C-alpha cells in the first residue's frame, strides 16, 4: 500500500502520526491565505513592485502554509486541506494546472511560473489581465477562465502535488483540494472569438486527462483523500449540466480508485435533483454540505443518504465572524449521526474559511464582551475540533460552557437590544412605504425649484483623495491634530472642490467626501450596533482585502452624521449641493451581519437610521440627496427562486429611507454596475427621482433594456466615461455616447455624469475629463 512507500519518518511526522490516532473526524474546507497581518499582501505587492525577489515571495508563502498546517494539526483536525493556499486565486491556479493560458500571454509550454501566472492575473505592460468576477455571492473575485475548442490542455502546474508533498515533509498528511472539473468549466467563459453558444462542458473530456495525471501523482505521493470543490452544484442547473457531473466522476473512476473522494459543495443547499445526482456518484466516498446557508440540507439528508458514505457536515459558518452555537450544532450533528452512522460523520466548516477574518488574537482593542461572541478562522478551526471531540464522547466541558455563556450574553446583552428600534423595525414589515406623489409630478415640482438646464451635469460624490487628505484624517483619528484643525482642513478641501465644480460649470455639485475613508465605514462608525476590527481583513481579489464592519446589535443613529459637512458645503455655493449617503442595502451587504435575526430585519433598522439622516438633511436645506446603493445587486441570492424575496425587502428598505421627504426634494441613487437588465423592474420600483449608473464599459447592454421598451420615467444618468482608467475622454467621444443614449431615452430625463466616484483619480485627470463632459453636454443642449 501507499503507506509502505514513505521515506523514513522524521521526528515531526512521527509526532503527528501518533497524534492523528486521536484526531477526531474533523475537516476544514479551506483557509485564508493572506495571513493574520496580511503578510501575503505585502509580500506580493513588494514582489510586483520589484522590491523583492521571487524567492522572498516563495518564502513568505511557504511560511504561511506551514503555520496554517501546523495550527490545524495542533488543533487536532483530521482532514487538513492543502492547495487551498494561492498566490492569487484558486481558479487561476486550476487554469495554470490545465495549461489553459490564453495565447496573448505568450506562454511556450513548460511549468507555469510567476511571470505568466501574474500576467494572467494582473496584465503586463502590453497585455491586459484576464477578466475577474465575483465568486458566487461572496466578495471574493476569481479570474474567469477563457476557453474554446482550440485550447490544448496540458499538465502545466504541479502546485497541488507540490503542496501536498510540502505538507507531508512537515509531517502533515493533507487532503489535496482541487476545483472540480465540472464547476471549473461552468465558471469559465468562451474566449474572444469563440461562439457564445459554444458549450464549455463539451471540453470535459479534454480536461479530465490532466486531472488524471494530477491524481496519479497525488496517489504516488501518498495521498489517501482528495477533495473536489464543486460549488456549482448549489446553483440552478439543468439536466445537461447535472449529467456532466455523472459523466466526469465516472470517467475519473479508475484514477480515483484507491483514493477516498470528497465532493464539497457550499454557499447554499444543493437542489433536490442535484442532490440525487451527487449522492449517486459511485466513485465518491464523501459529500460535503453547507448546513449554515443550506437551510434545506438537513431535510435532504434526512430524505436519504447513501449508506457507507461519509457526510462532511458544514456546521461552522465560513462566511461570518460569529462564534458557533456549539450546543445547537451538536444537536444537529447527533441527528445526522443517527442517519449516516457514527463512523461516517465528519464535522466541517460550511465553506472555505477564506471568506472570514483570520485570527481574533490580533484584536486586542475589541470590546471584551463583543469579542466573546466572535470566532475568526483560527477560532473556527478550534470549534470544529471541539464539536468532533464532543461527538466522540470527549466533550471539553470548559470550552462548551464558555461558549454557552457567550451565547447567552449575546442574547441578553443591552448592547445588542434596543427595544425602540426593534419595535419600529417590526412595525415596518407589513406595510409599504412610498412617496405620496408619482415620479413625474415630483420631477416637475423639483424642476420648478432647481431650475436645471436640460442634460444636467453632476458627479457621483467623491473627488480625488490626496495623500495629504488621508494623512489629515489619520492624524485626527489618532488624536494628533485637534478637532478644530481637522475641521479647517476638511473645510478647505470642500471649498476647493466646490470652486472647481463652479469653474467647470457643473449643475449639481458634490462636496467631494474628503471626510470619508470608506462609504460604509464612515456611517458604521457613527451608528450604534457596529463594531470595527483592527485586522479583520478578508481577501477580495489578489492582494486586495476589505475589512467589513461587524453589525452586532440593533442599529440606531445617535445623532446626525453628514448634516454638518453637507450644510457647510451648501453654504459655499448657490448651486444645489447633493447630500451624500450610503443606502441601507449597501451598508448591509458590505458588513458582517448579525445572524440572530433575519438579514432583512437588520436592513430595515439601517433604513430607519438613514431615513432620519435624509430628513435632517432636508430640514437643513439640502434639496438633492443621493443615497448610494452600490451593492444592491451583489446581495442577489444564488438561486432564482429567492430573488423576488430579496429584491422586495431590499427595494423596500431603500424606499423607507426617503418616503417622508417633500416632493421638491430630489432623491438620487447610484449603482456601480450596468448589468441590471434582469432587475430593471426592481430598480424602477426603488422610485428614486434620479439614478446614476456605471455604464461606460457596456453602453449596449444598458441601452438594450430601454430599446426593448421598458417604461422608465425617472431621471437617469448612465456614466459617460470610465473612471477606473486614467485615460481622459474627449468631448466628441462623450457627446457621441450621450447621443446614443438620446436615441432611446427622452432628453428631459437624461443626466450627464461619470461612471462612479472620482476618489481614485488624480486632479490632472479629473479636471480635463469633467471639462470635456460639461462641454459635450452644453454642445448637445444647443441641438435639442
Ligand atoms: N458616492 C460614492 C463615491 O463617489 C459612491 C462610490 C461607489 O459607488 N462605490 O465615492
Ligand atoms: Zn459607483
mmCIF file of N, CA and C and ligand atoms in Angstrom, residues 460-462 513 519 580 590 626 628 630 670 672 756-759, ligand 1:
data_model
loop_
_atom_site.group_PDB
_atom_site.id
_atom_site.type_symbol
_atom_site.label_atom_id
_atom_site.label_comp_id
_atom_site.label_asym_id
_atom_site.label_seq_id
_atom_site.Cartn_x
_atom_site.Cartn_y
_atom_site.Cartn_z
ATOM 1 N N UNK A 460 -20.515 61.790 -9.046
ATOM 2 C CA UNK A 460 -21.107 60.743 -8.202
ATOM 3 C C UNK A 460 -20.839 60.961 -6.715
ATOM 4 N N UNK A 461 -19.876 61.768 -6.384
ATOM 5 C CA UNK A 461 -19.692 62.066 -4.960
ATOM 6 C C UNK A 461 -18.278 62.390 -4.552
ATOM 7 N N UNK A 462 -17.373 61.407 -4.696
ATOM 8 C CA UNK A 462 -16.032 61.655 -4.190
ATOM 9 C C UNK A 462 -15.178 62.386 -5.235
ATOM 10 N N UNK A 513 -16.625 64.331 -0.456
ATOM 11 C CA UNK A 513 -16.417 63.259 0.539
ATOM 12 C C UNK A 513 -15.005 63.187 1.151
ATOM 13 N N UNK A 519 -17.122 54.322 2.197
ATOM 14 C CA UNK A 519 -18.533 54.710 2.191
ATOM 15 C C UNK A 519 -19.410 53.913 3.167
ATOM 16 N N UNK A 580 -24.992 63.338 0.619
ATOM 17 C CA UNK A 580 -24.416 62.094 0.119
ATOM 18 C C UNK A 580 -24.454 61.004 1.184
ATOM 19 N N UNK A 590 -22.055 45.054 2.678
ATOM 20 C CA UNK A 590 -20.613 45.211 2.851
ATOM 21 C C UNK A 590 -20.188 45.098 4.320
ATOM 22 N N UNK A 626 -28.437 62.165 -2.440
ATOM 23 C CA UNK A 626 -28.097 60.909 -3.117
ATOM 24 C C UNK A 626 -27.911 59.799 -2.093
ATOM 25 N N UNK A 628 -26.590 56.171 -2.066
ATOM 26 C CA UNK A 628 -25.887 55.178 -2.894
ATOM 27 C C UNK A 628 -26.324 53.767 -2.556
ATOM 28 N N UNK A 630 -24.697 51.048 -4.113
ATOM 29 C CA UNK A 630 -23.678 50.430 -4.953
ATOM 30 C C UNK A 630 -23.739 48.909 -4.917
ATOM 31 N N UNK A 670 -27.291 55.741 -6.712
ATOM 32 C CA UNK A 670 -26.192 55.411 -7.626
ATOM 33 C C UNK A 670 -25.884 53.931 -7.514
ATOM 34 N N UNK A 672 -23.149 50.788 -9.019
ATOM 35 C CA UNK A 672 -21.835 50.598 -9.634
ATOM 36 C C UNK A 672 -21.810 49.514 -10.708
ATOM 37 N N UNK A 756 -18.700 56.692 -11.820
ATOM 38 C CA UNK A 756 -18.657 56.449 -10.379
ATOM 39 C C UNK A 756 -17.862 57.580 -9.733
ATOM 40 N N UNK A 757 -17.567 57.433 -8.445
ATOM 41 C CA UNK A 757 -16.814 58.452 -7.714
ATOM 42 C C UNK A 757 -15.402 58.624 -8.270
ATOM 43 N N UNK A 758 -14.804 59.792 -7.988
ATOM 44 C CA UNK A 758 -13.512 60.133 -8.580
ATOM 45 C C UNK A 758 -12.354 59.962 -7.604
ATOM 46 N N UNK A 759 -12.667 59.337 -6.483
ATOM 47 C CA UNK A 759 -11.737 59.125 -5.382
ATOM 48 C C UNK A 759 -10.341 58.643 -5.783
HETATM 49 N N1 LIG B 1 -20.576 58.382 -3.529
HETATM 50 C C1 LIG B 1 -19.548 57.393 -3.653
HETATM 51 C C2 LIG B 1 -18.315 57.987 -4.315
HETATM 52 O O1 LIG B 1 -18.432 58.773 -5.186
HETATM 53 C C3 LIG B 1 -20.018 56.228 -4.455
HETATM 54 C C4 LIG B 1 -18.971 55.154 -4.547
HETATM 55 C C5 LIG B 1 -19.457 53.894 -5.143
HETATM 56 O O2 LIG B 1 -20.486 53.863 -5.782
HETATM 57 N N2 LIG B 1 -18.718 52.841 -4.989
HETATM 58 O O3 LIG B 1 -17.205 57.634 -3.986
#
